[in-house]
């Protein structure tokens, strides 16, 4: 939110008219300076956006930073076939990571599905790794999450193999709340270190949690992202939406995303969708209606469109600029104060 409580405004949107499966964005990542933004899609393509240098007069008039425009596009991966196991390997880009810049050149890593480490007997498969992240300051530390909702911190100084963890973080489940869907919704879909490296941020299906590296017994903060979906788990299971992998900080079903202020604990729900968004427009806050008094503009939980969803996003490393992928659309939101109100 802005200093005067103003909602974020749309800085730029990159839109296409026709949606195909290959055009759906599957990952978004800023480089270390935030001047470059990379997206990958299910068609194996990588698109690089560069932040333009704004003219001083125009910048002061509009009160906004330079916009992101397409810099380069290339095909990163092609579909392949594993002849040993008779499996097709999709070209979908799963992750992009920028390498630290050492000179004028920019390098990035992109990956699709590269290896298969499933056991020979699938009945032996009880837990899978869902995300992994290196510590921002200490290269020997990394954390990985699992489908059982646990986090394991590993130290490569102890063993290069890292088949044993140094610390394990997990929150025991209340037996009274256990249901058929408990194991599915408790799976951690993303994990991120804080900038200081002291905390971990995790995302499961319904919540966002903050963990202290010095306290393994449970999270220090828990945020209910979309508790209203708990009553819809049967429907979500039937249409496979319950298996969607959301990333940290942001939530989204029906094109909504959610932000939390850790100091106050308050959250705000905003909508990013082509039909309701125009460049440089102010985003309206939205509320999902689950009962009680219904206000104008509220969205009923029964009317949510599960075909519209936001699964991938990235935050600028130094500014309040957020890149959000909604199917084949890329939205860039900037938190700024209207110059007329200054």
Short mmCIF file of C-alpha atoms in Angstrom, two decimals:
data_model
loop_
_atom_site.label_atom_id
_atom_site.label_comp_id
_atom_site.label_asym_id
_atom_site.label_seq_id
_atom_site.Cartn_x
_atom_site.Cartn_y
_atom_site.Cartn_z
CA UNK A 1 0.00 0.00 0.00
CA UNK A 2 1.14 3.59 -0.56
CA UNK A 3 2.13 5.97 2.21
CA UNK A 4 -1.34 7.55 2.05
CA UNK A 5 -3.08 4.17 2.07
CA UNK A 6 -3.53 4.23 -1.70
CA UNK A 7 -3.87 0.96 -3.59
CA UNK A 8 -1.12 -0.17 -5.98
CA UNK A 9 -1.44 1.00 -9.58
CA UNK A 10 -0.84 -0.90 -12.77
CA UNK A 11 2.49 0.14 -14.27
CA UNK A 12 2.42 -1.99 -17.41
CA UNK A 13 0.70 -5.09 -18.76
CA UNK A 14 1.83 -7.45 -21.50
CA UNK A 15 -1.25 -9.05 -23.04
CA UNK A 16 -2.03 -11.44 -25.86
CA UNK A 17 -5.38 -11.87 -27.57
CA UNK A 18 -5.52 -15.67 -27.79
CA UNK A 19 -4.74 -18.14 -25.05
CA UNK A 20 -3.15 -21.47 -25.92
CA UNK A 21 -1.64 -23.95 -23.49
CA UNK A 22 1.86 -23.16 -24.78
CA UNK A 23 1.37 -19.45 -24.02
CA UNK A 24 0.58 -19.94 -20.33
CA UNK A 25 3.33 -18.38 -18.19
CA UNK A 26 4.89 -20.91 -15.82
CA UNK A 27 7.59 -18.86 -14.02
CA UNK A 28 8.58 -15.21 -13.41
CA UNK A 29 11.91 -13.91 -12.06
CA UNK A 30 13.62 -10.51 -11.64
CA UNK A 31 17.41 -10.24 -11.91
CA UNK A 32 19.46 -8.90 -8.98
CA UNK A 33 19.03 -5.22 -9.95
CA UNK A 34 15.39 -5.49 -10.99
CA UNK A 35 16.16 -3.96 -14.40
CA UNK A 36 15.50 -7.25 -16.19
CA UNK A 37 12.50 -9.53 -15.81
CA UNK A 38 12.35 -13.03 -17.29
CA UNK A 39 9.29 -15.17 -17.88
CA UNK A 40 9.07 -18.78 -19.03
CA UNK A 41 6.01 -20.50 -20.49
CA UNK A 42 4.66 -23.96 -21.13
CA UNK A 43 5.87 -23.78 -24.74
CA UNK A 44 9.50 -23.69 -23.59
CA UNK A 45 10.01 -20.02 -24.46
CA UNK A 46 11.81 -17.41 -22.38
CA UNK A 47 10.89 -13.73 -22.73
CA UNK A 48 13.19 -11.05 -21.28
CA UNK A 49 11.73 -7.65 -20.36
CA UNK A 50 13.99 -4.64 -19.79
CA UNK A 51 13.13 -1.61 -17.69
CA UNK A 52 13.28 1.48 -19.87
CA UNK A 53 15.03 4.64 -18.66
CA UNK A 54 12.30 7.21 -18.20
CA UNK A 55 12.67 10.84 -19.21
CA UNK A 56 12.90 13.11 -16.18
CA UNK A 57 10.03 15.40 -17.14
CA UNK A 58 7.62 12.60 -17.96
CA UNK A 59 8.59 10.67 -14.84
CA UNK A 60 7.90 13.63 -12.58
CA UNK A 61 4.60 14.34 -14.32
CA UNK A 62 3.29 10.79 -14.05
CA UNK A 63 5.01 9.92 -10.77
CA UNK A 64 6.13 6.54 -12.05
CA UNK A 65 9.25 4.58 -12.92
CA UNK A 66 10.31 3.35 -16.35
CA UNK A 67 8.12 0.65 -17.87
CA UNK A 68 9.20 -2.87 -18.82
CA UNK A 69 9.30 -3.66 -22.55
CA UNK A 70 10.25 -6.82 -24.41
CA UNK A 71 14.03 -7.03 -24.82
CA UNK A 72 14.55 -10.56 -26.15
CA UNK A 73 12.64 -13.77 -26.80
CA UNK A 74 14.13 -17.20 -27.42
CA UNK A 75 13.23 -20.87 -27.35
CA UNK A 76 14.89 -22.39 -24.30
CA UNK A 77 13.60 -25.98 -24.34
CA UNK A 78 12.09 -28.34 -26.88
CA UNK A 79 9.98 -31.43 -26.17
CA UNK A 80 12.09 -34.54 -25.75
CA UNK A 81 11.68 -38.25 -25.23
CA UNK A 82 13.32 -40.51 -22.66
CA UNK A 83 13.95 -43.67 -24.67
CA UNK A 84 15.08 -45.66 -21.65
CA UNK A 85 11.79 -45.19 -19.82
CA UNK A 86 9.53 -44.42 -22.79
CA UNK A 87 8.45 -41.10 -21.31
CA UNK A 88 7.71 -37.82 -23.03
CA UNK A 89 9.46 -34.80 -21.49
CA UNK A 90 7.51 -31.55 -21.84
CA UNK A 91 9.18 -28.31 -22.87
CA UNK A 92 7.45 -26.35 -20.08
CA UNK A 93 9.85 -24.04 -18.19
CA UNK A 94 9.63 -24.81 -14.47
CA UNK A 95 12.09 -22.29 -13.03
CA UNK A 96 14.36 -19.43 -14.05
CA UNK A 97 17.28 -18.18 -11.96
CA UNK A 98 19.56 -15.26 -12.83
CA UNK A 99 23.27 -15.72 -12.19
CA UNK A 100 25.07 -12.97 -10.21
CA UNK A 101 26.39 -10.43 -12.71
CA UNK A 102 30.19 -10.23 -12.96
CA UNK A 103 30.50 -8.02 -16.08
CA UNK A 104 28.32 -6.49 -18.77
CA UNK A 105 26.94 -9.92 -19.74
CA UNK A 106 23.74 -11.35 -18.26
CA UNK A 107 23.28 -15.10 -17.68
CA UNK A 108 20.29 -17.08 -16.52
CA UNK A 109 19.43 -20.71 -15.86
CA UNK A 110 16.19 -22.26 -17.08
CA UNK A 111 14.92 -25.78 -16.51
CA UNK A 112 12.13 -28.05 -17.60
CA UNK A 113 11.55 -31.60 -16.20
CA UNK A 114 15.63 -32.73 -16.30
CA UNK A 115 15.75 -35.80 -14.08
CA UNK A 116 13.49 -38.61 -12.65
CA UNK A 117 14.42 -39.98 -9.24
CA UNK A 118 11.25 -41.91 -8.50
CA UNK A 119 11.81 -45.29 -6.83
CA UNK A 120 11.54 -48.46 -8.88
CA UNK A 121 8.51 -49.48 -6.84
CA UNK A 122 6.01 -46.61 -6.67
CA UNK A 123 4.51 -48.08 -3.50
CA UNK A 124 7.72 -46.98 -1.75
CA UNK A 125 7.04 -43.35 -2.67
CA UNK A 126 5.60 -41.63 0.41
CA UNK A 127 7.12 -38.14 0.22
CA UNK A 128 8.47 -35.90 -2.54
CA UNK A 129 10.53 -32.69 -2.58
CA UNK A 130 8.39 -29.73 -3.62
CA UNK A 131 10.77 -26.71 -3.47
CA UNK A 132 14.36 -25.80 -2.59
CA UNK A 133 16.22 -22.56 -1.88
CA UNK A 134 19.79 -21.56 -0.98
CA UNK A 135 20.55 -19.23 1.94
CA UNK A 136 21.10 -15.63 0.70
CA UNK A 137 24.40 -15.17 2.59
CA UNK A 138 25.76 -18.62 3.41
CA UNK A 139 26.32 -20.77 0.33
CA UNK A 140 26.69 -23.94 2.40
CA UNK A 141 23.10 -23.75 3.71
CA UNK A 142 19.96 -24.65 1.79
CA UNK A 143 16.41 -25.65 2.67
CA UNK A 144 13.96 -27.92 0.91
CA UNK A 145 10.28 -28.57 1.51
CA UNK A 146 8.21 -31.71 1.10
CA UNK A 147 4.73 -32.90 0.26
CA UNK A 148 4.22 -33.77 3.95
CA UNK A 149 4.54 -30.12 4.97
CA UNK A 150 8.02 -30.36 6.47
CA UNK A 151 11.10 -28.18 5.94
CA UNK A 152 14.64 -29.55 6.14
CA UNK A 153 17.69 -27.34 6.54
CA UNK A 154 20.93 -28.87 5.24
CA UNK A 155 24.55 -27.81 5.82
CA UNK A 156 27.02 -28.88 3.12
CA UNK A 157 29.89 -28.38 5.57
CA UNK A 158 28.70 -31.47 7.41
CA UNK A 159 28.32 -33.66 4.33
CA UNK A 160 28.47 -33.11 0.60
CA UNK A 161 25.79 -35.77 0.10
CA UNK A 162 23.23 -33.98 2.32
CA UNK A 163 21.15 -37.12 2.79
CA UNK A 164 20.68 -36.05 6.42
CA UNK A 165 19.31 -32.71 7.54
CA UNK A 166 20.65 -30.35 10.22
CA UNK A 167 17.23 -29.07 11.28
CA UNK A 168 13.65 -30.02 10.54
CA UNK A 169 10.72 -27.63 10.80
CA UNK A 170 7.18 -28.90 11.03
CA UNK A 171 3.89 -28.07 12.70
CA UNK A 172 2.00 -31.02 14.21
CA UNK A 173 -1.53 -31.35 12.86
CA UNK A 174 -4.52 -31.14 15.15
CA UNK A 175 -6.11 -34.64 15.01
CA UNK A 176 -9.53 -33.04 15.37
CA UNK A 177 -9.10 -31.17 12.09
CA UNK A 178 -7.81 -34.10 10.05
CA UNK A 179 -9.74 -34.96 6.90
CA UNK A 180 -9.31 -36.73 3.56
CA UNK A 181 -7.70 -33.57 2.15
CA UNK A 182 -5.31 -32.87 5.05
CA UNK A 183 -2.18 -34.29 3.43
CA UNK A 184 -2.88 -32.58 0.10
CA UNK A 185 -3.42 -29.07 1.47
CA UNK A 186 -0.53 -29.33 3.95
CA UNK A 187 2.02 -29.93 1.17
CA UNK A 188 4.45 -27.00 0.97
CA UNK A 189 4.47 -25.63 -2.59
CA UNK A 190 7.13 -22.94 -2.13
CA UNK A 191 9.78 -21.80 0.35
CA UNK A 192 11.82 -18.59 0.45
CA UNK A 193 14.53 -17.23 2.76
CA UNK A 194 14.11 -13.70 4.09
CA UNK A 195 16.66 -11.14 2.86
CA UNK A 196 18.50 -11.42 6.19
CA UNK A 197 18.44 -15.23 6.05
CA UNK A 198 16.95 -15.40 9.56
CA UNK A 199 13.44 -16.47 8.52
CA UNK A 200 11.73 -18.83 6.09
CA UNK A 201 8.49 -18.09 4.28
CA UNK A 202 6.41 -21.08 3.16
CA UNK A 203 3.23 -21.54 1.21
CA UNK A 204 0.79 -24.40 1.45
CA UNK A 205 -2.65 -24.52 -0.14
CA UNK A 206 -4.50 -22.33 2.36
CA UNK A 207 -1.85 -20.49 4.39
CA UNK A 208 1.42 -18.58 4.39
CA UNK A 209 3.77 -19.21 7.32
CA UNK A 210 6.89 -17.53 8.68
CA UNK A 211 9.49 -19.70 10.41
CA UNK A 212 12.45 -18.68 12.55
CA UNK A 213 15.59 -20.70 11.83
CA UNK A 214 16.24 -20.82 15.56
CA UNK A 215 12.84 -22.30 16.40
CA UNK A 216 11.96 -25.66 14.87
CA UNK A 217 8.79 -26.51 16.81
CA UNK A 218 6.43 -24.37 14.75
CA UNK A 219 5.94 -21.19 12.69
CA UNK A 220 6.18 -17.79 14.38
CA UNK A 221 3.48 -16.33 12.12
CA UNK A 222 0.59 -17.86 10.17
CA UNK A 223 -1.60 -16.03 7.67
CA UNK A 224 -4.89 -17.45 6.40
CA UNK A 225 -4.75 -16.66 2.71
CA UNK A 226 -8.09 -18.01 1.51
CA UNK A 227 -9.77 -19.89 4.34
CA UNK A 228 -13.07 -19.58 2.45
CA UNK A 229 -11.89 -22.36 0.12
CA UNK A 230 -11.93 -24.92 2.94
CA UNK A 231 -15.65 -25.51 2.31
CA UNK A 232 -14.91 -26.04 -1.41
CA UNK A 233 -12.22 -28.70 -1.14
CA UNK A 234 -14.44 -31.40 -2.64
CA UNK A 235 -15.09 -29.32 -5.76
CA UNK A 236 -11.42 -28.33 -5.98
CA UNK A 237 -10.44 -32.00 -5.76
CA UNK A 238 -12.84 -32.98 -8.54
CA UNK A 239 -11.45 -30.39 -10.98
CA UNK A 240 -7.81 -30.95 -9.86
CA UNK A 241 -7.43 -27.32 -8.70
CA UNK A 242 -6.53 -28.62 -5.25
CA UNK A 243 -3.18 -29.70 -6.73
CA UNK A 244 -2.25 -26.18 -7.92
CA UNK A 245 1.14 -25.05 -6.62
CA UNK A 246 0.97 -21.48 -5.30
CA UNK A 247 4.10 -19.46 -4.61
CA UNK A 248 5.00 -17.49 -1.50
CA UNK A 249 3.33 -14.29 -0.32
CA UNK A 250 0.68 -14.22 -2.99
CA UNK A 251 -2.53 -16.10 -3.30
CA UNK A 252 -4.81 -16.34 -6.16
CA UNK A 253 -7.89 -18.10 -7.31
CA UNK A 254 -10.24 -16.28 -9.65
CA UNK A 255 -7.43 -13.84 -10.49
CA UNK A 256 -7.11 -12.49 -6.93
CA UNK A 257 -3.82 -11.95 -5.13
CA UNK A 258 -3.29 -11.09 -1.49
CA UNK A 259 -0.72 -9.02 0.40
CA UNK A 260 0.01 -9.04 4.13
CA UNK A 261 1.64 -6.45 6.38
CA UNK A 262 3.72 -8.40 8.91
CA UNK A 263 3.78 -5.50 11.39
CA UNK A 264 0.00 -5.17 11.62
CA UNK A 265 -1.04 -8.64 10.44
CA UNK A 266 -3.60 -7.07 8.12
CA UNK A 267 -4.14 -8.33 4.60
CA UNK A 268 -5.63 -6.89 1.42
CA UNK A 269 -7.12 -8.73 -1.55
CA UNK A 270 -6.66 -7.25 -5.04
CA UNK A 271 -7.67 -8.45 -8.49
CA UNK A 272 -5.48 -8.76 -11.58
CA UNK A 273 -7.45 -9.66 -14.68
CA UNK A 274 -7.49 -8.32 -18.20
CA UNK A 275 -11.18 -7.42 -18.36
CA UNK A 276 -10.99 -5.28 -15.21
CA UNK A 277 -7.51 -3.73 -15.57
CA UNK A 278 -6.23 -0.85 -17.65
CA UNK A 279 -2.68 0.57 -17.74
CA UNK A 280 -2.01 3.01 -14.88
CA UNK A 281 -5.40 2.27 -13.28
CA UNK A 282 -5.82 2.12 -9.50
CA UNK A 283 -6.55 -1.39 -8.26
CA UNK A 284 -9.66 -1.83 -6.15
CA UNK A 285 -9.61 -4.01 -3.08
CA UNK A 286 -11.92 -7.03 -3.20
CA UNK A 287 -13.50 -9.21 -0.53
CA UNK A 288 -14.75 -12.77 -0.81
CA UNK A 289 -18.19 -13.04 0.76
CA UNK A 290 -18.64 -16.11 2.98
CA UNK A 291 -21.47 -14.97 5.24
CA UNK A 292 -22.80 -12.09 7.28
CA UNK A 293 -23.50 -8.70 5.76
CA UNK A 294 -22.71 -8.54 2.07
CA UNK A 295 -21.19 -5.31 0.78
CA UNK A 296 -21.33 -3.93 -2.72
CA UNK A 297 -18.56 -5.38 -4.87
CA UNK A 298 -18.10 -8.51 -2.71
CA UNK A 299 -17.47 -11.75 -4.60
CA UNK A 300 -19.44 -14.80 -3.51
CA UNK A 301 -17.40 -17.90 -2.74
CA UNK A 302 -19.81 -19.96 -4.86
CA UNK A 303 -19.18 -17.78 -7.91
CA UNK A 304 -15.37 -18.09 -7.96
CA UNK A 305 -13.99 -19.06 -11.36
CA UNK A 306 -11.29 -21.66 -10.75
CA UNK A 307 -10.10 -21.48 -14.37
CA UNK A 308 -8.66 -18.04 -13.59
CA UNK A 309 -5.70 -18.28 -11.25
CA UNK A 310 -2.38 -16.67 -10.39
CA UNK A 311 0.36 -19.19 -9.63
CA UNK A 312 3.56 -17.27 -10.36
CA UNK A 313 4.92 -13.92 -9.24
CA UNK A 314 8.14 -12.07 -8.43
CA UNK A 315 8.96 -9.03 -6.31
CA UNK A 316 11.46 -6.39 -7.41
CA UNK A 317 14.62 -6.70 -5.22
CA UNK A 318 14.70 -3.02 -4.23
CA UNK A 319 11.32 -1.42 -5.00
CA UNK A 320 7.62 -2.10 -4.45
CA UNK A 321 7.12 -3.50 -7.95
CA UNK A 322 5.40 -6.85 -8.40
CA UNK A 323 5.28 -9.00 -11.55
CA UNK A 324 2.30 -11.35 -11.67
CA UNK A 325 1.51 -14.01 -14.27
CA UNK A 326 -2.18 -14.74 -14.90
CA UNK A 327 -2.42 -17.50 -17.55
CA UNK A 328 -0.77 -15.89 -20.64
CA UNK A 329 -0.85 -12.31 -19.28
CA UNK A 330 1.98 -10.59 -17.44
CA UNK A 331 1.00 -7.73 -15.11
CA UNK A 332 3.45 -5.38 -13.45
CA UNK A 333 2.12 -3.45 -10.47
CA UNK A 334 3.83 -0.51 -8.83
CA UNK A 335 3.06 0.91 -5.38
CA UNK A 336 3.27 4.69 -5.64
CA UNK A 337 1.60 7.81 -4.30
CA UNK A 338 -0.47 9.94 -6.68
CA UNK A 339 1.53 13.16 -7.34
CA UNK A 340 -1.69 15.20 -7.04
CA UNK A 341 -2.02 14.11 -3.41
CA UNK A 342 1.57 14.93 -2.43
#
